[in-house]
Structure formats: C-alpha cells, structure tokens
C-alpha cells in the first residue's frame, strides 16, 4: 500500500514558492480554457514537488496551521493568496460593470442620434413646404400683376376674340392709313413689320397660339422686350389687340 504524502511545511517559508503558488492560483480563473488547464497542471507539479496535494492546500487555507508550522509565515502566505483572489474577483466585477455602463451609454447615444435624425427630417420637410408655398404665392402675385398691367395698358387685347376667329384681329393691309395706328403710350415705341404674314402669338415662344398674321410694312407699337432662351421677343400692339413676335421680324 502506498504511503500517504507527508506535508512539508518548509515551502510556505520560501517566498519564491509562495509567489509562484499565487500566480498559478490566479491563472486558474482565466476565461481561456487552455490557459486554465495549463495552470492546473503546473500547480499540481508545483505542489507535488514539495509533497503537497490540492486537498492539503485547501485544508491549510481553511484551517489553522498544524503543530510544527510557523504561524507567522503560514498566516502571511494565506493572507497573500486570499488578497490575490479578492483583487482578481474585484477587478473582474469592475470590468463587467464598466462594460455594462458602456453598453448603456452606446444605447443612449444611438437613441439620441435617431431622435436628431427625425428632428432634422421634420425641419427639412417644413422648409420645403414653406418654399413651395412661397413660390406658389409669388407665381400667383406675378400672374395677377401681369393681368392687371395688361388690362390697364392694352384693354383691346382682352376684348379680342379667341381661337381661329382671333387670328385675323391684328392683321391689316400694308397700305392701311397711319391714322388707324393706336396712340403710343409713354413706354411704347414705333416699329415696322419686316416679313410677310408675320405670326403674332399669345405667349413669347414658337409654340404659342397664333392670334393673327401681319403683312410686311405694317406699323406697330412695341411695349416690352423679353429674352426666352436664345430668342428675344417683342410685345407689340395694334388698334385691334396685342401679341408677341420675334425681335428680328420687326424693325425697331
């Protein structure tokens, strides 16, 4: 029968033995399985070299020292091991607490970012609506102003018939008496048609509806000049109404 191991109290008086024992015990709590297994094997070898077992080590840590041991040395080693384990547990708890706080902070920041994005989207939508309303109001005001100016400056234009019947409203023979040319307003000047059958349109573009055709040599009054793309247009007036013609087709 194998003889039981006889504990050797001398190692606990050796600071090198105690220091290595503390290091191996702290490595047992590693989260890496391979490191923990390696620390266990080395701890068994370390204890076996001095004829100690894990059971004996645990008993000595829990119970008072047996006869023959030096209380001061053993008590100091026990307190060192317990302090090492306590510090390791405390550090781990603090690390877990810091991780939890960091997660809560990240969650709060993410929530704040989402709220800021929502507020920004709402603000941009509100600004877009205000711009659309302002543009619509400006267009309405411009249209109303243009209609008022046209009604005041060219009352005969609104009285002229629309559609196909109005296409001849502005036309007159080239030899028409100059007395039939309307009285010029302060902002109008004289002009003469340079081409035959000049189309007079309702709007300043080549796709506008044609109201009438003028003969070459017809005298007209020029009220406005506008630039639309690459083409310049003139607003002309006769005794029967007004309309738009290309600038190059009228001498002015």
PDB file of C-alpha atoms in Angstrom:
ATOM      1  CA  UNK A   1       0.000   0.000   0.000  1.00  0.00           C
ATOM      2  CA  UNK A   2       1.340   3.445  -0.941  1.00  0.00           C
ATOM      3  CA  UNK A   3       2.248   5.626   1.953  1.00  0.00           C
ATOM      4  CA  UNK A   4       0.273   8.897   2.271  1.00  0.00           C
ATOM      5  CA  UNK A   5       2.074  12.088   1.396  1.00  0.00           C
ATOM      6  CA  UNK A   6       3.602  13.822   4.377  1.00  0.00           C
ATOM      7  CA  UNK A   7       3.164  17.574   4.141  1.00  0.00           C
ATOM      8  CA  UNK A   8       6.287  19.604   4.093  1.00  0.00           C
ATOM      9  CA  UNK A   9       5.832  22.918   5.914  1.00  0.00           C
ATOM     10  CA  UNK A  10       9.089  24.358   4.668  1.00  0.00           C
ATOM     11  CA  UNK A  11       7.788  25.606   1.266  1.00  0.00           C
ATOM     12  CA  UNK A  12       5.497  28.171   2.920  1.00  0.00           C
ATOM     13  CA  UNK A  13       8.562  29.819   4.376  1.00  0.00           C
ATOM     14  CA  UNK A  14      10.006  30.172   0.863  1.00  0.00           C
ATOM     15  CA  UNK A  15       8.866  33.402  -0.808  1.00  0.00           C
ATOM     16  CA  UNK A  16       9.621  32.014  -4.275  1.00  0.00           C
ATOM     17  CA  UNK A  17       7.307  29.041  -3.611  1.00  0.00           C
ATOM     18  CA  UNK A  18       4.536  31.283  -2.278  1.00  0.00           C
ATOM     19  CA  UNK A  19       4.868  33.763  -5.170  1.00  0.00           C
ATOM     20  CA  UNK A  20       4.628  31.038  -7.833  1.00  0.00           C
ATOM     21  CA  UNK A  21       1.723  29.439  -5.962  1.00  0.00           C
ATOM     22  CA  UNK A  22      -0.159  32.774  -6.008  1.00  0.00           C
ATOM     23  CA  UNK A  23       0.459  33.234  -9.730  1.00  0.00           C
ATOM     24  CA  UNK A  24      -0.767  29.724 -10.584  1.00  0.00           C
ATOM     25  CA  UNK A  25      -3.872  30.114  -8.412  1.00  0.00           C
ATOM     26  CA  UNK A  26      -4.779  33.399 -10.144  1.00  0.00           C
ATOM     27  CA  UNK A  27      -4.338  31.740 -13.561  1.00  0.00           C
ATOM     28  CA  UNK A  28      -6.898  29.089 -12.632  1.00  0.00           C
ATOM     29  CA  UNK A  29      -9.643  31.710 -13.030  1.00  0.00           C
ATOM     30  CA  UNK A  30      -8.672  32.507 -16.636  1.00  0.00           C
ATOM     31  CA  UNK A  31     -11.520  32.589 -19.178  1.00  0.00           C
ATOM     32  CA  UNK A  32      -9.269  30.817 -21.690  1.00  0.00           C
ATOM     33  CA  UNK A  33      -9.736  27.020 -21.238  1.00  0.00           C
ATOM     34  CA  UNK A  34      -6.230  26.182 -22.447  1.00  0.00           C
ATOM     35  CA  UNK A  35      -4.580  28.637 -20.068  1.00  0.00           C
ATOM     36  CA  UNK A  36      -6.627  27.377 -17.102  1.00  0.00           C
ATOM     37  CA  UNK A  37      -5.749  23.710 -17.838  1.00  0.00           C
ATOM     38  CA  UNK A  38      -2.051  24.545 -18.184  1.00  0.00           C
ATOM     39  CA  UNK A  39      -2.134  26.435 -14.854  1.00  0.00           C
ATOM     40  CA  UNK A  40      -3.769  23.406 -13.162  1.00  0.00           C
ATOM     41  CA  UNK A  41      -1.101  21.016 -14.422  1.00  0.00           C
ATOM     42  CA  UNK A  42       1.708  23.321 -13.343  1.00  0.00           C
ATOM     43  CA  UNK A  43       0.074  23.816  -9.942  1.00  0.00           C
ATOM     44  CA  UNK A  44      -0.088  20.036  -9.393  1.00  0.00           C
ATOM     45  CA  UNK A  45       3.551  19.703 -10.407  1.00  0.00           C
ATOM     46  CA  UNK A  46       4.494  22.600  -8.134  1.00  0.00           C
ATOM     47  CA  UNK A  47       2.671  21.059  -5.147  1.00  0.00           C
ATOM     48  CA  UNK A  48       3.891  17.521  -5.929  1.00  0.00           C
ATOM     49  CA  UNK A  49       7.473  18.682  -5.937  1.00  0.00           C
ATOM     50  CA  UNK A  50       7.003  19.587  -2.268  1.00  0.00           C
ATOM     51  CA  UNK A  51       4.785  16.572  -1.482  1.00  0.00           C
ATOM     52  CA  UNK A  52       1.599  18.627  -1.248  1.00  0.00           C
ATOM     53  CA  UNK A  53      -1.830  17.952  -2.776  1.00  0.00           C
ATOM     54  CA  UNK A  54      -4.726  20.252  -3.644  1.00  0.00           C
ATOM     55  CA  UNK A  55      -6.706  18.806  -0.754  1.00  0.00           C
ATOM     56  CA  UNK A  56      -3.891  19.544   1.668  1.00  0.00           C
ATOM     57  CA  UNK A  57      -3.522  23.043   0.270  1.00  0.00           C
ATOM     58  CA  UNK A  58      -7.248  23.709   0.673  1.00  0.00           C
ATOM     59  CA  UNK A  59      -7.234  22.355   4.201  1.00  0.00           C
ATOM     60  CA  UNK A  60      -4.344  24.603   5.155  1.00  0.00           C
ATOM     61  CA  UNK A  61      -6.085  27.648   3.673  1.00  0.00           C
ATOM     62  CA  UNK A  62      -9.296  26.876   5.645  1.00  0.00           C
ATOM     63  CA  UNK A  63      -7.862  25.589   8.963  1.00  0.00           C
ATOM     64  CA  UNK A  64      -5.336  26.944  11.470  1.00  0.00           C
ATOM     65  CA  UNK A  65      -1.757  25.787  10.933  1.00  0.00           C
ATOM     66  CA  UNK A  66      -0.843  22.360  12.399  1.00  0.00           C
ATOM     67  CA  UNK A  67       1.825  21.767  15.021  1.00  0.00           C
ATOM     68  CA  UNK A  68       5.314  22.311  13.772  1.00  0.00           C
ATOM     69  CA  UNK A  69       4.401  25.072  11.287  1.00  0.00           C
ATOM     70  CA  UNK A  70       5.491  28.635  11.714  1.00  0.00           C
ATOM     71  CA  UNK A  71       2.286  30.630  12.210  1.00  0.00           C
ATOM     72  CA  UNK A  72       3.689  33.940  11.109  1.00  0.00           C
ATOM     73  CA  UNK A  73       4.934  32.644   7.758  1.00  0.00           C
ATOM     74  CA  UNK A  74       1.878  30.489   7.017  1.00  0.00           C
ATOM     75  CA  UNK A  75      -0.510  33.236   8.057  1.00  0.00           C
ATOM     76  CA  UNK A  76       1.242  35.712   5.755  1.00  0.00           C
ATOM     77  CA  UNK A  77       1.052  33.316   2.789  1.00  0.00           C
ATOM     78  CA  UNK A  78      -2.625  32.632   3.410  1.00  0.00           C
ATOM     79  CA  UNK A  79      -3.410  36.311   3.601  1.00  0.00           C
ATOM     80  CA  UNK A  80      -1.437  36.933   0.391  1.00  0.00           C
ATOM     81  CA  UNK A  81      -3.363  34.238  -1.509  1.00  0.00           C
ATOM     82  CA  UNK A  82      -6.728  35.437  -0.257  1.00  0.00           C
ATOM     83  CA  UNK A  83      -5.850  39.029  -1.141  1.00  0.00           C
ATOM     84  CA  UNK A  84      -4.777  37.959  -4.621  1.00  0.00           C
ATOM     85  CA  UNK A  85      -8.049  36.124  -5.194  1.00  0.00           C
ATOM     86  CA  UNK A  86     -10.044  39.048  -3.802  1.00  0.00           C
ATOM     87  CA  UNK A  87      -8.289  41.526  -6.061  1.00  0.00           C
ATOM     88  CA  UNK A  88      -8.878  39.304  -9.090  1.00  0.00           C
ATOM     89  CA  UNK A  89     -12.591  38.986  -8.293  1.00  0.00           C
ATOM     90  CA  UNK A  90     -12.889  42.745  -7.677  1.00  0.00           C
ATOM     91  CA  UNK A  91     -11.138  43.595 -10.937  1.00  0.00           C
ATOM     92  CA  UNK A  92     -13.409  41.257 -12.850  1.00  0.00           C
ATOM     93  CA  UNK A  93     -16.542  42.738 -11.263  1.00  0.00           C
ATOM     94  CA  UNK A  94     -15.359  46.263 -12.045  1.00  0.00           C
ATOM     95  CA  UNK A  95     -14.644  45.294 -15.644  1.00  0.00           C
ATOM     96  CA  UNK A  96     -18.129  43.780 -16.028  1.00  0.00           C
ATOM     97  CA  UNK A  97     -19.650  46.937 -14.522  1.00  0.00           C
ATOM     98  CA  UNK A  98     -17.696  49.149 -16.938  1.00  0.00           C
ATOM     99  CA  UNK A  99     -18.825  47.037 -19.893  1.00  0.00           C
ATOM    100  CA  UNK A 100     -22.456  47.302 -18.797  1.00  0.00           C
ATOM    101  CA  UNK A 101     -22.169  51.080 -18.412  1.00  0.00           C
ATOM    102  CA  UNK A 102     -20.534  51.368 -21.819  1.00  0.00           C
ATOM    103  CA  UNK A 103     -23.380  49.397 -23.401  1.00  0.00           C
ATOM    104  CA  UNK A 104     -25.952  51.653 -21.744  1.00  0.00           C
ATOM    105  CA  UNK A 105     -24.076  54.728 -22.971  1.00  0.00           C
ATOM    106  CA  UNK A 106     -23.943  53.403 -26.534  1.00  0.00           C
ATOM    107  CA  UNK A 107     -27.680  52.682 -26.392  1.00  0.00           C
ATOM    108  CA  UNK A 108     -28.397  56.215 -25.162  1.00  0.00           C
ATOM    109  CA  UNK A 109     -26.214  57.752 -27.875  1.00  0.00           C
ATOM    110  CA  UNK A 110     -27.915  55.645 -30.543  1.00  0.00           C
ATOM    111  CA  UNK A 111     -31.322  56.770 -29.302  1.00  0.00           C
ATOM    112  CA  UNK A 112     -30.211  60.427 -29.304  1.00  0.00           C
ATOM    113  CA  UNK A 113     -28.878  60.080 -32.854  1.00  0.00           C
ATOM    114  CA  UNK A 114     -32.164  58.630 -34.096  1.00  0.00           C
ATOM    115  CA  UNK A 115     -34.117  61.455 -32.452  1.00  0.00           C
ATOM    116  CA  UNK A 116     -31.789  64.039 -34.021  1.00  0.00           C
ATOM    117  CA  UNK A 117     -32.259  62.471 -37.466  1.00  0.00           C
ATOM    118  CA  UNK A 118     -36.039  62.547 -37.058  1.00  0.00           C
ATOM    119  CA  UNK A 119     -35.967  66.213 -35.976  1.00  0.00           C
ATOM    120  CA  UNK A 120     -33.707  67.086 -38.907  1.00  0.00           C
ATOM    121  CA  UNK A 121     -36.027  65.342 -41.383  1.00  0.00           C
ATOM    122  CA  UNK A 122     -39.024  67.192 -39.966  1.00  0.00           C
ATOM    123  CA  UNK A 123     -37.222  70.526 -40.195  1.00  0.00           C
ATOM    124  CA  UNK A 124     -36.195  69.914 -43.807  1.00  0.00           C
ATOM    125  CA  UNK A 125     -39.753  68.877 -44.723  1.00  0.00           C
ATOM    126  CA  UNK A 126     -41.116  72.042 -43.123  1.00  0.00           C
ATOM    127  CA  UNK A 127     -38.642  74.231 -45.004  1.00  0.00           C
ATOM    128  CA  UNK A 128     -39.516  72.519 -48.290  1.00  0.00           C
ATOM    129  CA  UNK A 129     -43.231  73.145 -47.720  1.00  0.00           C
ATOM    130  CA  UNK A 130     -42.579  76.810 -46.922  1.00  0.00           C
ATOM    131  CA  UNK A 131     -40.533  77.200 -50.099  1.00  0.00           C
ATOM    132  CA  UNK A 132     -43.265  75.632 -52.227  1.00  0.00           C
ATOM    133  CA  UNK A 133     -45.920  77.866 -50.666  1.00  0.00           C
ATOM    134  CA  UNK A 134     -43.737  80.939 -51.141  1.00  0.00           C
ATOM    135  CA  UNK A 135     -43.084  80.046 -54.793  1.00  0.00           C
ATOM    136  CA  UNK A 136     -46.789  79.442 -55.407  1.00  0.00           C
ATOM    137  CA  UNK A 137     -47.635  82.789 -53.822  1.00  0.00           C
ATOM    138  CA  UNK A 138     -45.008  84.548 -55.909  1.00  0.00           C
ATOM    139  CA  UNK A 139     -46.338  82.987 -59.116  1.00  0.00           C
ATOM    140  CA  UNK A 140     -49.892  83.962 -58.250  1.00  0.00           C
ATOM    141  CA  UNK A 141     -48.807  87.510 -57.472  1.00  0.00           C
ATOM    142  CA  UNK A 142     -46.805  87.723 -60.697  1.00  0.00           C
ATOM    143  CA  UNK A 143     -49.737  86.407 -62.722  1.00  0.00           C
ATOM    144  CA  UNK A 144     -52.133  88.839 -61.096  1.00  0.00           C
ATOM    145  CA  UNK A 145     -49.710  91.741 -61.697  1.00  0.00           C
ATOM    146  CA  UNK A 146     -49.269  90.797 -65.347  1.00  0.00           C
ATOM    147  CA  UNK A 147     -53.016  90.539 -65.838  1.00  0.00           C
ATOM    148  CA  UNK A 148     -53.560  93.918 -64.189  1.00  0.00           C
ATOM    149  CA  UNK A 149     -50.881  95.556 -66.343  1.00  0.00           C
ATOM    150  CA  UNK A 150     -52.358  94.011 -69.474  1.00  0.00           C
ATOM    151  CA  UNK A 151     -55.855  95.118 -68.556  1.00  0.00           C
ATOM    152  CA  UNK A 152     -54.647  98.658 -67.883  1.00  0.00           C
ATOM    153  CA  UNK A 153     -52.195  99.065 -70.769  1.00  0.00           C
ATOM    154  CA  UNK A 154     -53.946  97.041 -73.509  1.00  0.00           C
ATOM    155  CA  UNK A 155     -57.683  96.894 -72.883  1.00  0.00           C
ATOM    156  CA  UNK A 156     -58.316  95.958 -76.523  1.00  0.00           C
ATOM    157  CA  UNK A 157     -56.377  92.708 -76.135  1.00  0.00           C
ATOM    158  CA  UNK A 158     -58.926  91.219 -73.710  1.00  0.00           C
ATOM    159  CA  UNK A 159     -61.777  92.243 -75.969  1.00  0.00           C
ATOM    160  CA  UNK A 160     -60.308  90.451 -78.978  1.00  0.00           C
ATOM    161  CA  UNK A 161     -61.954  87.055 -79.794  1.00  0.00           C
ATOM    162  CA  UNK A 162     -60.032  83.828 -79.051  1.00  0.00           C
ATOM    163  CA  UNK A 163     -59.352  80.792 -81.238  1.00  0.00           C
ATOM    164  CA  UNK A 164     -59.410  80.779 -85.033  1.00  0.00           C
ATOM    165  CA  UNK A 165     -61.532  83.945 -85.290  1.00  0.00           C
ATOM    166  CA  UNK A 166     -58.909  85.973 -83.454  1.00  0.00           C
ATOM    167  CA  UNK A 167     -56.102  85.159 -85.832  1.00  0.00           C
ATOM    168  CA  UNK A 168     -57.106  87.987 -88.142  1.00  0.00           C
ATOM    169  CA  UNK A 169     -57.739  90.510 -85.371  1.00  0.00           C
ATOM    170  CA  UNK A 170     -54.316  92.168 -85.640  1.00  0.00           C
ATOM    171  CA  UNK A 171     -53.966  91.930 -89.425  1.00  0.00           C
ATOM    172  CA  UNK A 172     -54.484  94.937 -91.612  1.00  0.00           C
ATOM    173  CA  UNK A 173     -53.493  95.763 -95.163  1.00  0.00           C
ATOM    174  CA  UNK A 174     -49.984  97.031 -95.711  1.00  0.00           C
ATOM    175  CA  UNK A 175     -51.377 100.267 -97.162  1.00  0.00           C
ATOM    176  CA  UNK A 176     -53.667 100.954 -94.171  1.00  0.00           C
ATOM    177  CA  UNK A 177     -53.901 104.594 -93.208  1.00  0.00           C
ATOM    178  CA  UNK A 178     -51.477 105.606 -90.478  1.00  0.00           C
ATOM    179  CA  UNK A 179     -54.325 107.288 -88.648  1.00  0.00           C
ATOM    180  CA  UNK A 180     -55.519 103.832 -87.613  1.00  0.00           C
ATOM    181  CA  UNK A 181     -52.279 103.160 -85.655  1.00  0.00           C
ATOM    182  CA  UNK A 182     -53.151 103.365 -81.924  1.00  0.00           C
ATOM    183  CA  UNK A 183     -51.863 106.197 -79.767  1.00  0.00           C
ATOM    184  CA  UNK A 184     -48.481 105.302 -78.269  1.00  0.00           C
ATOM    185  CA  UNK A 185     -48.191 105.029 -74.503  1.00  0.00           C
ATOM    186  CA  UNK A 186     -45.192 106.557 -72.664  1.00  0.00           C
ATOM    187  CA  UNK A 187     -43.379 103.195 -72.542  1.00  0.00           C
ATOM    188  CA  UNK A 188     -44.042 102.242 -76.188  1.00  0.00           C
ATOM    189  CA  UNK A 189     -42.105 102.945 -79.383  1.00  0.00           C
ATOM    190  CA  UNK A 190     -42.853 102.609 -83.121  1.00  0.00           C
ATOM    191  CA  UNK A 191     -41.954  99.542 -85.149  1.00  0.00           C
ATOM    192  CA  UNK A 192     -42.465  98.167 -88.666  1.00  0.00           C
ATOM    193  CA  UNK A 193     -43.068  94.529 -89.721  1.00  0.00           C
ATOM    194  CA  UNK A 194     -40.239  93.245 -91.923  1.00  0.00           C
ATOM    195  CA  UNK A 195     -41.718  89.927 -93.164  1.00  0.00           C
ATOM    196  CA  UNK A 196     -44.939  88.903 -94.845  1.00  0.00           C
ATOM    197  CA  UNK A 197     -47.574  87.012 -92.829  1.00  0.00           C
ATOM    198  CA  UNK A 198     -45.784  87.572 -89.511  1.00  0.00           C
ATOM    199  CA  UNK A 199     -47.449  85.318 -86.860  1.00  0.00           C
ATOM    200  CA  UNK A 200     -48.486  87.115 -83.673  1.00  0.00           C
ATOM    201  CA  UNK A 201     -48.607  84.719 -80.721  1.00  0.00           C
ATOM    202  CA  UNK A 202     -50.316  84.768 -77.329  1.00  0.00           C
ATOM    203  CA  UNK A 203     -47.072  83.880 -75.498  1.00  0.00           C
ATOM    204  CA  UNK A 204     -43.377  84.552 -76.207  1.00  0.00           C
ATOM    205  CA  UNK A 205     -42.404  81.170 -77.674  1.00  0.00           C
ATOM    206  CA  UNK A 206     -42.587  79.442 -81.039  1.00  0.00           C
ATOM    207  CA  UNK A 207     -45.225  77.010 -79.765  1.00  0.00           C
ATOM    208  CA  UNK A 208     -47.622  79.711 -78.560  1.00  0.00           C
ATOM    209  CA  UNK A 209     -51.076  80.025 -80.111  1.00  0.00           C
ATOM    210  CA  UNK A 210     -51.202  82.306 -83.174  1.00  0.00           C
ATOM    211  CA  UNK A 211     -53.734  85.136 -82.848  1.00  0.00           C
ATOM    212  CA  UNK A 212     -53.150  86.867 -86.199  1.00  0.00           C
ATOM    213  CA  UNK A 213     -50.808  87.396 -89.141  1.00  0.00           C
ATOM    214  CA  UNK A 214     -49.391  90.805 -90.100  1.00  0.00           C
ATOM    215  CA  UNK A 215     -48.367  91.965 -93.531  1.00  0.00           C
ATOM    216  CA  UNK A 216     -44.930  93.337 -94.259  1.00  0.00           C
ATOM    217  CA  UNK A 217     -44.740  97.093 -93.720  1.00  0.00           C
ATOM    218  CA  UNK A 218     -47.435  97.154 -91.052  1.00  0.00           C
ATOM    219  CA  UNK A 219     -46.734  99.750 -88.345  1.00  0.00           C
ATOM    220  CA  UNK A 220     -46.977  98.537 -84.748  1.00  0.00           C
ATOM    221  CA  UNK A 221     -46.243  99.803 -81.242  1.00  0.00           C
ATOM    222  CA  UNK A 222     -43.602  97.923 -79.207  1.00  0.00           C
ATOM    223  CA  UNK A 223     -44.277  97.770 -75.477  1.00  0.00           C
ATOM    224  CA  UNK A 224     -41.925  95.190 -73.960  1.00  0.00           C
ATOM    225  CA  UNK A 225     -38.884  93.095 -74.838  1.00  0.00           C
ATOM    226  CA  UNK A 226     -38.087  89.780 -73.129  1.00  0.00           C
ATOM    227  CA  UNK A 227     -35.422  87.104 -73.548  1.00  0.00           C
ATOM    228  CA  UNK A 228     -36.634  83.480 -73.636  1.00  0.00           C
ATOM    229  CA  UNK A 229     -33.747  81.054 -74.125  1.00  0.00           C
ATOM    230  CA  UNK A 230     -31.752  82.072 -77.197  1.00  0.00           C
ATOM    231  CA  UNK A 231     -34.662  84.097 -78.698  1.00  0.00           C
ATOM    232  CA  UNK A 232     -35.695  87.717 -77.999  1.00  0.00           C
ATOM    233  CA  UNK A 233     -39.442  88.530 -78.205  1.00  0.00           C
ATOM    234  CA  UNK A 234     -41.323  91.808 -78.543  1.00  0.00           C
ATOM    235  CA  UNK A 235     -44.795  92.593 -77.199  1.00  0.00           C
ATOM    236  CA  UNK A 236     -46.494  94.601 -79.979  1.00  0.00           C
ATOM    237  CA  UNK A 237     -49.849  96.366 -80.144  1.00  0.00           C
ATOM    238  CA  UNK A 238     -52.198  97.482 -82.928  1.00  0.00           C
ATOM    239  CA  UNK A 239     -55.649  99.014 -82.845  1.00  0.00           C
ATOM    240  CA  UNK A 240     -57.209  95.563 -82.534  1.00  0.00           C
ATOM    241  CA  UNK A 241     -55.044  93.946 -79.866  1.00  0.00           C
ATOM    242  CA  UNK A 242     -51.574  92.855 -78.813  1.00  0.00           C
ATOM    243  CA  UNK A 243     -49.314  89.799 -79.006  1.00  0.00           C
ATOM    244  CA  UNK A 244     -45.733  88.511 -79.183  1.00  0.00           C
ATOM    245  CA  UNK A 245     -43.431  88.423 -82.229  1.00  0.00           C
ATOM    246  CA  UNK A 246     -39.745  87.639 -82.734  1.00  0.00           C
ATOM    247  CA  UNK A 247     -37.476  90.641 -82.372  1.00  0.00           C
ATOM    248  CA  UNK A 248     -35.740  90.064 -85.716  1.00  0.00           C
ATOM    249  CA  UNK A 249     -39.036  90.242 -87.624  1.00  0.00           C
ATOM    250  CA  UNK A 250     -39.798  93.842 -86.601  1.00  0.00           C
ATOM    251  CA  UNK A 251     -37.752  96.950 -87.325  1.00  0.00           C
ATOM    252  CA  UNK A 252     -37.429  98.998 -84.131  1.00  0.00           C
TER     253      UNK A 252
END
